XYZ file of C-alpha atoms in Angstrom:
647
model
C 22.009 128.970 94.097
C 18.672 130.691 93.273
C 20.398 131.438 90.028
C 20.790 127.564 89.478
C 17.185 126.447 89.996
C 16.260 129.469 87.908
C 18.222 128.064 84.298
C 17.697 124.253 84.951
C 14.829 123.947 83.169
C 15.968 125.881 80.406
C 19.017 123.753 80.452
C 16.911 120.560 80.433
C 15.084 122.229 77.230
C 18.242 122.882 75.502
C 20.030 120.108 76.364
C 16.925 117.790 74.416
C 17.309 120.126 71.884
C 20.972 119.334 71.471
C 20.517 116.174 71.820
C 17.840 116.100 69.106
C 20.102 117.968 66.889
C 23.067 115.564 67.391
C 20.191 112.260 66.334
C 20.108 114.048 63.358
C 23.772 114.462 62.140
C 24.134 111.442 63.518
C 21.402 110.224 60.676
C 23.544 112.063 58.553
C 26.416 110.734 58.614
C 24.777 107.317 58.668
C 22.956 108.354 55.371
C 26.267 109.432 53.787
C 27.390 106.086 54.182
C 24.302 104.385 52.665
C 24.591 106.533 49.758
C 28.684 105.932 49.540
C 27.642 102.218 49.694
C 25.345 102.545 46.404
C 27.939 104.797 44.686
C 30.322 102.293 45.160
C 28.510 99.390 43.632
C 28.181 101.665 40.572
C 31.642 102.276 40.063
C 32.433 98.758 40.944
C 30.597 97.180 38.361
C 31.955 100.305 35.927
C 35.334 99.268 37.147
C 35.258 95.719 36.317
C 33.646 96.527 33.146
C 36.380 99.126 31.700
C 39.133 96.244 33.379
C 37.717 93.913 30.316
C 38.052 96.269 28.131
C 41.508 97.305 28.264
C 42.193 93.486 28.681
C 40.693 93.399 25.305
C 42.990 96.292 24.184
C 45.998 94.519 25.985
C 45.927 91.131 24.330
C 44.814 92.950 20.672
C 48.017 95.009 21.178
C 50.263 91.376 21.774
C 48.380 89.902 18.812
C 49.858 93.559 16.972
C 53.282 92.771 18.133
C 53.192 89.681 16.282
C 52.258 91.465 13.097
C 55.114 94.347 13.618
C 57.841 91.613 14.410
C 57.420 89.619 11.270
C 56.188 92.814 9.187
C 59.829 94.162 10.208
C 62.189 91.021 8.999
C 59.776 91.103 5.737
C 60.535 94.632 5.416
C 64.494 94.048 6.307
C 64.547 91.216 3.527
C 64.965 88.265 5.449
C 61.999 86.663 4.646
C 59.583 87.362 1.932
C 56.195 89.495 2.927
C 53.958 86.429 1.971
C 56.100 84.450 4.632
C 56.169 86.568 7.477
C 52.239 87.059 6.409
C 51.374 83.367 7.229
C 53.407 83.005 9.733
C 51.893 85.550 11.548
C 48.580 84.227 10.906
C 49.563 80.913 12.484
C 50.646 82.522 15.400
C 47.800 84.846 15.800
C 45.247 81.699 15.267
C 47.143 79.667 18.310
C 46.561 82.270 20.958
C 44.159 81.421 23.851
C 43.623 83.724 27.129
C 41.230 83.636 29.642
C 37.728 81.379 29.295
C 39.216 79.538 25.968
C 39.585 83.195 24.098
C 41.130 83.812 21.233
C 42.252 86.677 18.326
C 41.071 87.030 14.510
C 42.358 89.375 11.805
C 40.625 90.272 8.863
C 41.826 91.974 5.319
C 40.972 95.582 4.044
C 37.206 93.678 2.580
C 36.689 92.053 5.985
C 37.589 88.731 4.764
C 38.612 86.620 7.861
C 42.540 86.116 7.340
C 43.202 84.562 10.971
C 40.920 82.754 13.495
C 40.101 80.546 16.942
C 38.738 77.759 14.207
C 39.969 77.332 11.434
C 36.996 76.364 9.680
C 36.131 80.409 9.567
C 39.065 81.406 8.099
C 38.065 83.117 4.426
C 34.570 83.577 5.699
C 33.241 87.795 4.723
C 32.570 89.343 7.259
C 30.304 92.269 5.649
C 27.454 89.703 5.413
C 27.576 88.567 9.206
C 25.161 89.543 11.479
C 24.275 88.868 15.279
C 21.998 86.673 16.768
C 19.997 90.053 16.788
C 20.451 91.246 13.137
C 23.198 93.895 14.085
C 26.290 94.083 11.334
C 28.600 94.261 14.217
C 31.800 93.405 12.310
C 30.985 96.804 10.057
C 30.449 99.026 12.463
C 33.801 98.054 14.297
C 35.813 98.223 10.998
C 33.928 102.254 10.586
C 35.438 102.832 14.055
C 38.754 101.587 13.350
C 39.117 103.947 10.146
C 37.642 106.607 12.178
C 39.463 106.131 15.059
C 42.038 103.535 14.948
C 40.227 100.780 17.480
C 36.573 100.558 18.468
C 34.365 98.806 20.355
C 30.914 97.414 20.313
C 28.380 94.946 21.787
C 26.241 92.210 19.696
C 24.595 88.512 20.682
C 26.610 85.643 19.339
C 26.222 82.048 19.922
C 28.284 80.182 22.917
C 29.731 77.096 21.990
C 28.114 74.476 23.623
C 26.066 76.320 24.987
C 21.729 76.949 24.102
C 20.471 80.608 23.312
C 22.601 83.602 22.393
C 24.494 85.796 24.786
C 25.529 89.407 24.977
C 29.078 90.101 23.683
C 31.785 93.003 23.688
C 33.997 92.974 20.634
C 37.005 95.364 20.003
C 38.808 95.705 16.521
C 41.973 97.542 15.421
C 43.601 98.613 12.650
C 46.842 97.688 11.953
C 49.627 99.131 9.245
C 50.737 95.608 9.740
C 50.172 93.548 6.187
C 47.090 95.867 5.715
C 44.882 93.806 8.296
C 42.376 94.421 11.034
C 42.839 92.606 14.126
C 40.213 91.789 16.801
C 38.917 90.133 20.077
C 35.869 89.922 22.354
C 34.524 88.545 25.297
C 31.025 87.332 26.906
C 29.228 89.919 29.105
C 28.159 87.085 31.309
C 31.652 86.515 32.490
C 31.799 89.610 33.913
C 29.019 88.985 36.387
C 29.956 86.501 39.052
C 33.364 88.955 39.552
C 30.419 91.819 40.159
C 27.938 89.497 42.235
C 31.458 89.106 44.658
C 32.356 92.651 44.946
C 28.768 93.837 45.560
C 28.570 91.065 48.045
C 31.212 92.469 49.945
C 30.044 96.353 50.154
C 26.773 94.997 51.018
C 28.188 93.014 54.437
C 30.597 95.876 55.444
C 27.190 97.944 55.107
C 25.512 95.764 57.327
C 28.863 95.737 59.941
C 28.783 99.305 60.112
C 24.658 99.684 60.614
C 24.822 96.739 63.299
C 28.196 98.835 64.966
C 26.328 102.682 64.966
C 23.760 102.907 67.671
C 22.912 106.883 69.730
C 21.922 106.701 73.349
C 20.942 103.366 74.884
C 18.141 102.595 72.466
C 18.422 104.256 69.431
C 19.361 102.296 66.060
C 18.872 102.752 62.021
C 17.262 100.759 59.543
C 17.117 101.382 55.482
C 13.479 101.009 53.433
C 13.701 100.554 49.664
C 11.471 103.984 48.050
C 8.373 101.059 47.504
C 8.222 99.934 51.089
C 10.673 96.945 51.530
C 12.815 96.584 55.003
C 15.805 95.967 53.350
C 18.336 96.392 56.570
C 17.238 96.105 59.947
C 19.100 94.915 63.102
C 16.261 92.792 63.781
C 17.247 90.113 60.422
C 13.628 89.359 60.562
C 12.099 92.185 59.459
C 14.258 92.010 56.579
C 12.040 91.776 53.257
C 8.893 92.059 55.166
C 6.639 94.729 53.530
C 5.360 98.246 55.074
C 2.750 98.746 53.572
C 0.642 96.667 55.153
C 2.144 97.835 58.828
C 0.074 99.942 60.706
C 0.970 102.602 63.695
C -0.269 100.901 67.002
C -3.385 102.560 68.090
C -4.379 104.556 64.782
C -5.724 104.163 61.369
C -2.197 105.398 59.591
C 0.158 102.916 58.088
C 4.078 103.262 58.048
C 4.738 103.830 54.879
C 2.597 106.813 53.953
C 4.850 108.391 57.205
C 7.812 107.308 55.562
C 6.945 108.973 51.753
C 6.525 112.584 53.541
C 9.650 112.381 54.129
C 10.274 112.914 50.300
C 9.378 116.456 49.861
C 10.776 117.417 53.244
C 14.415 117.160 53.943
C 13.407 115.222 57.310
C 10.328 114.537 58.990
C 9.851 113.625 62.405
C 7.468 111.081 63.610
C 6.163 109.735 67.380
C 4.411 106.668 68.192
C 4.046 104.264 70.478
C 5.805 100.965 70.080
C 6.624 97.390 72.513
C 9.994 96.928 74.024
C 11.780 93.596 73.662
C 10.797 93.118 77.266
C 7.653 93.357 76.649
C 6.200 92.550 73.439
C 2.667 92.489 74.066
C 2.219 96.291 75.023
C 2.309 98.778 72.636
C 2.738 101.889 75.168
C 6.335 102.810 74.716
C 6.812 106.124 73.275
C 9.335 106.038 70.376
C 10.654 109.254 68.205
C 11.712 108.331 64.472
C 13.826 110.951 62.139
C 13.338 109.558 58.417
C 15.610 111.019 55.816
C 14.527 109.977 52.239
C 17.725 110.177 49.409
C 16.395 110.263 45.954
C 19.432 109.577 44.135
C 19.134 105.699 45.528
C 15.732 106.016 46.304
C 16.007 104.856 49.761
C 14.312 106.008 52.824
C 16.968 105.539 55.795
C 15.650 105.572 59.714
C 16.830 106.396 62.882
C 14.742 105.508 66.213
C 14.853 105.521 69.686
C 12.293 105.545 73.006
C 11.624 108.895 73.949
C 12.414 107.850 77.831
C 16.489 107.527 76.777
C 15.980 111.074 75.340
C 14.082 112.815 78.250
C 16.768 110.740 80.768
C 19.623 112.583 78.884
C 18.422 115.545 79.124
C 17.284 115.578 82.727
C 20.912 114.197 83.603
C 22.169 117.377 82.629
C 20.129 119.115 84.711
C 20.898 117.155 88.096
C 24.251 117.278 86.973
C 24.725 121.010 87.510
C 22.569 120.515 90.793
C 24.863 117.949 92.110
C 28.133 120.155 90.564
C 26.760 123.438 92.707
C 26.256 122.238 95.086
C 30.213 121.165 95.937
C 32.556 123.493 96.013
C 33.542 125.347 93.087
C 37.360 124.383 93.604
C 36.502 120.992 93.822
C 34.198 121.254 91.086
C 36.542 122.954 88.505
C 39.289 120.249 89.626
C 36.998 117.333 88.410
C 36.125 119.378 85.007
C 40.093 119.840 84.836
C 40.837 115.860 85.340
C 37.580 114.797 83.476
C 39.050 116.967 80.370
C 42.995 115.633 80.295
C 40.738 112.364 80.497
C 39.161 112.824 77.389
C 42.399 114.282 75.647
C 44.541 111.503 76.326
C 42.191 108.664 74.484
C 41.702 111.392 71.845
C 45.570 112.072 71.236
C 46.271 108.474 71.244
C 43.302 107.886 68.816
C 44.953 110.424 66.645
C 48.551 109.527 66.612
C 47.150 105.614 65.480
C 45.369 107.504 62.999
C 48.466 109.120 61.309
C 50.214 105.197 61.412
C 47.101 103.894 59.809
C 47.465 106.721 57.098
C 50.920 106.631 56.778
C 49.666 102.289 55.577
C 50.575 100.690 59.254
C 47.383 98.161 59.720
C 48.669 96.583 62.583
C 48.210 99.092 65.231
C 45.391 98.380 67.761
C 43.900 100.348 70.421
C 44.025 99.185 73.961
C 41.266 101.707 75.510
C 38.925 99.627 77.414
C 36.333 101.926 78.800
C 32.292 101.911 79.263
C 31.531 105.192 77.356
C 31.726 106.713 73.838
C 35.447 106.588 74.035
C 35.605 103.040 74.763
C 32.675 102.425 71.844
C 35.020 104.803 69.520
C 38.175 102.515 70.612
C 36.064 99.379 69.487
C 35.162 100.929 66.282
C 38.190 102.008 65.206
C 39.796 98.458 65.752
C 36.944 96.767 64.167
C 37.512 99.378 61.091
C 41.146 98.051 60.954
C 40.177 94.495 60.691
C 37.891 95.254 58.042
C 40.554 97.214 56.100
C 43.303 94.367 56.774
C 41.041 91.957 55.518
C 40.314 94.404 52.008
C 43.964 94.555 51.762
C 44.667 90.459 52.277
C 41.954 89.299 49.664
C 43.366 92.063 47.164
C 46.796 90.580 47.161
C 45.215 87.492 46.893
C 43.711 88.791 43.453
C 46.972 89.806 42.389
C 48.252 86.123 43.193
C 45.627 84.663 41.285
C 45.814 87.547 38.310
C 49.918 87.050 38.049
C 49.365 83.119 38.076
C 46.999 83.271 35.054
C 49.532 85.670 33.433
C 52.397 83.113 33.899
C 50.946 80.941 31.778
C 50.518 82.636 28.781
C 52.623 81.775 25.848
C 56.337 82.086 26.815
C 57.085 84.810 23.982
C 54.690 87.403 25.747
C 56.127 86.952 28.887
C 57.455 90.136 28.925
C 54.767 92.136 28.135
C 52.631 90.241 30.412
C 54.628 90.975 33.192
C 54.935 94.545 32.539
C 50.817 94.614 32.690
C 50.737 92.796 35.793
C 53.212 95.075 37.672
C 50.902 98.099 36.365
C 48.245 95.854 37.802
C 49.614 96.011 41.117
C 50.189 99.940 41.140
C 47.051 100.548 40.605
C 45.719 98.169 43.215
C 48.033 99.612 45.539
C 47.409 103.256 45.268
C 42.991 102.224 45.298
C 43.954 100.470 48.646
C 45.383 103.294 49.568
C 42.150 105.639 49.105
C 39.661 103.151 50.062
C 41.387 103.745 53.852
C 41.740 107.397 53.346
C 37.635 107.365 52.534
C 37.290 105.078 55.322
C 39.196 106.926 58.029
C 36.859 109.887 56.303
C 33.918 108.090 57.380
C 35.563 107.083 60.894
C 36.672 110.541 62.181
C 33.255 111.993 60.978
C 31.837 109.814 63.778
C 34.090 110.477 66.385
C 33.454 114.383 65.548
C 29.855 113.349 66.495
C 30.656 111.234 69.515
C 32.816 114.074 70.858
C 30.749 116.890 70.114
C 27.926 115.772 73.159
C 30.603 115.926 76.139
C 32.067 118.815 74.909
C 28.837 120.849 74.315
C 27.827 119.458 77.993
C 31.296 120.994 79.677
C 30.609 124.469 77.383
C 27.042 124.760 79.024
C 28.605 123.945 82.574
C 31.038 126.198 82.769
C 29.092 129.013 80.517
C 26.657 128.784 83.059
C 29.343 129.382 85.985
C 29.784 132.745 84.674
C 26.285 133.706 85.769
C 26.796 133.018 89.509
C 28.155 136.591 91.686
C 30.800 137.000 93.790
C 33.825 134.279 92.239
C 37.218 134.761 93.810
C 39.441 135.883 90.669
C 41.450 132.380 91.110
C 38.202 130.994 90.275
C 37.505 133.051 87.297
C 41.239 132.598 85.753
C 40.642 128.477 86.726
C 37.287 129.125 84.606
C 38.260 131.300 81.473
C 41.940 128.392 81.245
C 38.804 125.583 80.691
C 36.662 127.013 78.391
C 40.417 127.997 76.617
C 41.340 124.486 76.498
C 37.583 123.203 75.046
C 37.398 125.393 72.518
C 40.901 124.208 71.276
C 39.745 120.755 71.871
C 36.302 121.707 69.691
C 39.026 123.054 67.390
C 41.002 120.140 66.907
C 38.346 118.090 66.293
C 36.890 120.043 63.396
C 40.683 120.274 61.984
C 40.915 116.607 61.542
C 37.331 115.882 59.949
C 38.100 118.617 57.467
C 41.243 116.917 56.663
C 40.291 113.286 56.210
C 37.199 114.225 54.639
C 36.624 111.957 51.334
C 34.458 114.045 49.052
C 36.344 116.928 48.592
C 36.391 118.825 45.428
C 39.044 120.618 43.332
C 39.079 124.516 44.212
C 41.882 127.108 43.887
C 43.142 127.018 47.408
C 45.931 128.782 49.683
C 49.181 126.889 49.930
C 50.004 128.362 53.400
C 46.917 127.637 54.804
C 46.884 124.407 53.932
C 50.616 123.380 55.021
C 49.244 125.233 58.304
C 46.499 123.184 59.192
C 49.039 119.695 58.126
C 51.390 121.303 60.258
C 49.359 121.873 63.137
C 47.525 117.966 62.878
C 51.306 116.557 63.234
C 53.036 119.043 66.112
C 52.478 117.028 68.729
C 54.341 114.038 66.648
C 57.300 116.353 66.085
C 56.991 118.261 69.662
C 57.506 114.414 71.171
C 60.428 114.228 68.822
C 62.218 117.265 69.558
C 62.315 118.465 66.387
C 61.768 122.175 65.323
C 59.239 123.327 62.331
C 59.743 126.769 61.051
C 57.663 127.989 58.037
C 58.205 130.853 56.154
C 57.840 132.839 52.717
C 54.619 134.724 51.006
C 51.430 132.912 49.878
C 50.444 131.566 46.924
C 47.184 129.497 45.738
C 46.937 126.427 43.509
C 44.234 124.531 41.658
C 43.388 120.946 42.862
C 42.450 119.295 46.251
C 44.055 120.425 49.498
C 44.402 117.221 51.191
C 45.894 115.738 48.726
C 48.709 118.255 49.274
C 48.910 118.233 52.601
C 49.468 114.181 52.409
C 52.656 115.512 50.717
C 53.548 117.701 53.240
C 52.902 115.012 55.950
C 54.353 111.908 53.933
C 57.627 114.696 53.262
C 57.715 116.062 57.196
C 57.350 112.994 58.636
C 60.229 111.410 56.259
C 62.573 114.405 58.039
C 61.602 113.815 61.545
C 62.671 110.050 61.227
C 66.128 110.623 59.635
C 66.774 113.523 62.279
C 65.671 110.929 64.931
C 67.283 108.033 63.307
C 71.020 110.961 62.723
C 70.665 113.470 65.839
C 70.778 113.493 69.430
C 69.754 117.415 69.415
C 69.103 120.827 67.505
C 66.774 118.659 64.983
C 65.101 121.230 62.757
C 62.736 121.368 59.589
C 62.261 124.396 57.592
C 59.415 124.867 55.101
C 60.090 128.117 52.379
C 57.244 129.179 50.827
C 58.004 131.011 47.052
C 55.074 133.098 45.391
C 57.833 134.283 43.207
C 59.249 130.742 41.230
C 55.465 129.030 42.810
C 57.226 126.373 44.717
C 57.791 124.772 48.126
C 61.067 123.990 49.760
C 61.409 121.721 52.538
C 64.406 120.872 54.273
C 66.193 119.474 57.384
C 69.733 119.357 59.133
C 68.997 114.958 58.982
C 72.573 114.315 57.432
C 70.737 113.580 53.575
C 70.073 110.511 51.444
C 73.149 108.282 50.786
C 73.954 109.088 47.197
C 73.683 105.341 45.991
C 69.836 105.820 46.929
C 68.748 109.565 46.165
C 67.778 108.671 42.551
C 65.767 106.029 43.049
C 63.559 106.775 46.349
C 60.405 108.007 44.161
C 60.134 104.479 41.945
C 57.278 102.081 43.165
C 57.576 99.690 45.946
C 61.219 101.390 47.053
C 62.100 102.220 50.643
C 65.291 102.529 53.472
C 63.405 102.219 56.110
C 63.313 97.672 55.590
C 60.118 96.041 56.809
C 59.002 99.270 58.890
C 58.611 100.890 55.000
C 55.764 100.683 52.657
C 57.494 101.562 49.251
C 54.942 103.828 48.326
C 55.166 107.148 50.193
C 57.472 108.878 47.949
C 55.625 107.485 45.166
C 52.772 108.346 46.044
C 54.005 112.012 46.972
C 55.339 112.128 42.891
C 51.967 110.896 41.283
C 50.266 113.075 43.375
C 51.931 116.501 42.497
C 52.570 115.454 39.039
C 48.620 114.840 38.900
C 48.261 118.785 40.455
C 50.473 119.820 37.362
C 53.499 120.299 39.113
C 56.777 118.216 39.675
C 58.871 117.420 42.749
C 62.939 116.617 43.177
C 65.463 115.861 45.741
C 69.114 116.789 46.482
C 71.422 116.784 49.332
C 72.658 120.086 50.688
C 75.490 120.397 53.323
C 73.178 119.945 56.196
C 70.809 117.886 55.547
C 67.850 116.316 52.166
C 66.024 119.207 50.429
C 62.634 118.464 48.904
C 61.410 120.811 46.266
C 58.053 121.227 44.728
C 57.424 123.150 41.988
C 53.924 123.921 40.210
């Protein structure tokens, strides 16, 4: 017992420590997200941008089509090449798309042969210039000899419209009855689709801010790098200047705290502050950690009262008081329960993971509890919301994209409808990595949440091992505890690792990998009764390693639910590993894929499994590995289906 009094305070010590250590990956993680959020209004507005342009290409390439088909019966003799010329014209000057667009062609001298208004046509284009003096129509035709197409921006005059506005234009050339053939669109239509998008990022940043708090005080606000509160969760702060606000009860101001922060990678800052219960008296002790990221120039905060901080650590100390001074069966019974108690959430948490990842949106968690788990339940549902509603306004895009597409001119309706169903491919599969990056972001704060109890249990029963004289029962009851949290500790790190977003391509070990898949989805197969064996010698490939173990999973999975869906027993999976031909075999004793089916279970939007299937899996499994530089096929043996990968 003398033992006991003798470490608390070095406990209590430690235990702020930890706790100051766990504000600050906590900032971390919260900074992460701030700078994700800035990234992605970049490559939004880079997105939309090159969207335009191949819209550009897309309709230039209809307007071609035009050319080739009456080029062809010129060619064939059934009408004469000065026929099919004009007629081609005529069609090419009737086109419209979008805001009132339209095509032109000109001849080899960049005489205008084809146009919107007619009143252009034989106009020479060598001696236009823009509203700015740039011989735009010139430089696209150099590109086109160069290249074949070009692009390039000028200022032209809006019709109807006062002033000039910023333009992209886009010319090919065309073997076609010698002729170039062009488009373009306004810049300034592009805006209001960016103003949406960045309006969106910018309120699911807010969400998350509002949704991340640390102990019973602590919260985060962002500062723009010249002293603006540009997210706070009190709304109104927001805008308000800090340059001007000083530190209660000294002559420094804010903001010069906040720039140290730029040559340091943090800096840590107390003061005293009011609380909301009393706003008059500025003699609360607060502790800020500022982080300052350059790329975004953005200071981001994290704050709490020191009194939360000293109470958590002084808990832990009374803690072990109150713990010792029981009886140590007793005591390692309560760790035991308190443990499977924090498993079971945990293991529930993860299996709703895998359905989320495997594109189910409409599982929910039903942990109600008044702790981190509960707050983590919360989260996680609230994440899901915010993903379902992603997912419900981008098929309402595609609605509104396929509806403009349907009325385009009746001869392009098959082309158009080709585009579209590209369209929605590559809307599906983005979907499909926005979750993955924000189940990234989601796990990474569980792996935080979690960390606290477990480090708290670790000390406990670390500590235990100090104290003379335990009964060997005692000591097996202790060493099967700290066993079971350093698998926990384990586990956890396993599945941040594998949903982690930023990952870079690396040579990599292919048994490792399918290991650590493997070991995130035994529990799913152990509760299915089916049997994984892997086997065969190691070899390593270039790319990312998650993206191969969502192969893996999408493939293993696929087996365990035809050997569930086939067999009452003996269900087994076998993985063969090949250094020799580089390739991965997996296979099962399932029954196989009806024949009528096999050939077609890789192609878009395709499933067997009826409204419980997402049609894009498989798919997803074939662009994948065909993106790593390998391939992947299917055939039926006498037992059962048999994947192979080959790279």
């Amino acid at each position: 017992m003398a033992t006991v009094f003798l470490i608390v305070p070095t406990l209590k010590k430690q235990a702020l420590e930890e706790v100051k250590k766990n504000s600050i990956q906590i900032l971390d993680s919260v900074s992460s997200v701030v700078e994700h959020h800035y990234s992605q209004l970049k490559i939004n507005q880079d997105y939309i941008l090159s969207q335009k342009k191949q819209e550009l290409k897309d309709i230039t390439i209809l307007g071609e089509s035009i050319l080739k088909y009456y080029h062809t019966r010129a060619t064939d003799g059934k009408i004469t090449f000065e026929q099919g010329r004009k007629r081609a014209l005529k069609e090419l000057s009737e086109i419209r798309y979008g805001n009132n667009n339209y095509l032109y062609s000109t001849n080899e001298e960049l005489v205008l042969t084809s146009h919107g208004m007619k009143k252009f046509i034989g106009l020479d284009f060598n001696h236009i210039k823009g509203a700015k003096g740039k011989y735009f129509a010139v430089e696209m035709a150099k590109k086109a000899d160069e290249y074949g197409d070009g692009f390039t921006r000028y200022w032209w005059k809006k019709i109807g419209k006062k002033g000039v506005f910023e333009k992209i234009g886009y010319i090919k050339k065309t073997p076609y009855f010698n002729l170039y053939i062009g488009t373009g669109i306004y810049i300034d239509e592009l805006q209001k689709l960016k103003k949406d998008l960045n309006k969106k990022l910018t309120q699911q940043l807010e969400l998350f801010l509002k949704g991340t708090t640390f102990k019973k005080s602590g919260y985060f606000y962002i500062a723009s790098g010249d002293g603006v509160m540009i997210n706070h969760p009190d709304y109104s702060l927001v805008g308000n200047q800090l340059k001007s606000l000083k530190v209660p009860n000294t002559e420094k101001y804010f903001f010069n705290e906040l720039k140290k922060s730029k040559s340091k990678k943090y800096v840590e800052m107390d003061y005293v502050w009011n609380k909301p219960e009393d706003l008059n008296s500025f003699i609360y002790k607060k502790r800020s950690w500022i982080k300052y990221i350059p790329e975004n120039d953005l200071f981001v905060v994290a704050t709490v009262y020191l009194d939360d901080l000293e109470e958590s650590a002084s808990n832990v100390g009374n803690s072990i008081l109150v713990v010792v001074s029981i009886l140590f069966l007793i005591a390692l019974m309560i760790i035991y329960f308190y443990f499977k108690k924090i498993t079971m959430p945990i293991n529930q948490l993860s299996q709703m993971a895998l359905a989320v990842r495997r594109g189910d949106l409409q599982v929910r968690s039903d942990i109600k509890r008044d702790d981190e788990i509960g707050i983590l339940s919360d989260e996680f549902n609230r994440m899901l919301v915010i993903l379902q509603e992603q997912f419900d306004n981008l098929e309402l895009k595609v609605q509104e994209r396929t509806k403009e597409l349907d009325e385009l001119n009746e001869n392009l309706q098959e082309e158009v409808k080709k585009a579209v169903l590209d369209l929605r491919e590559k809307d599906k599969i983005i979907l499909e990595k926005s979750k993955m990056e924000t189940m990234g972001q989601m796990v990474g704060i569980i792996a935080h949440q979690l960390k606290q109890p477990l480090s708290g249990i670790h000390i406990m029963i670390d500590s235990m091992a100090e104290i003379e004289n335990l009964s060997d029962e005692l000591q097996d009851v202790q060493k099967m505890v700290m066993n079971r949290v350093r698998f926990l500790s384990s586990t956890v790190d396993t599945f941040r690792n594998y949903f982690n977003p930023n990952k870079m391509k690396r040579d990599f070990s292919v048994r490792k990998s399918i290991q650590i898949i493997t070991e995130i989805i035994s529990s799913n197969l152990k509760n299915s009764d089916v049997t994984l064996d892997i086997a065969g010698d190691d070899f390593y490939i270039y790319g990312i390693d998650t993206e191969l173990q969502q192969v893996i999973m999408n493939l293993v999975i696929n087996s365990k639910d035809a050997l569930v869906e086939n067999r009452d027993k003996d269900r087994k999976i076998s993985i063969e590993i090949s250094s020799e031909n580089r390739e991965i075999k997996i296979s099962d004793n399932g029954g196989g894929i009806p024949d009528e089916v096999i050939y077609n279970i890789f192609k878009y939007n395709f499933t067997t499994k009826g409204e419980k299937g997402t049609g894009i899996g498989l798919y997803m499994v074939d662009m994948i590995i065909k993106d790593m530089k390998g391939d992947v096929t299917v055939h039926n043996s006498d037992e059962g289906a048999v994947f192979i990968i080959r790279f």
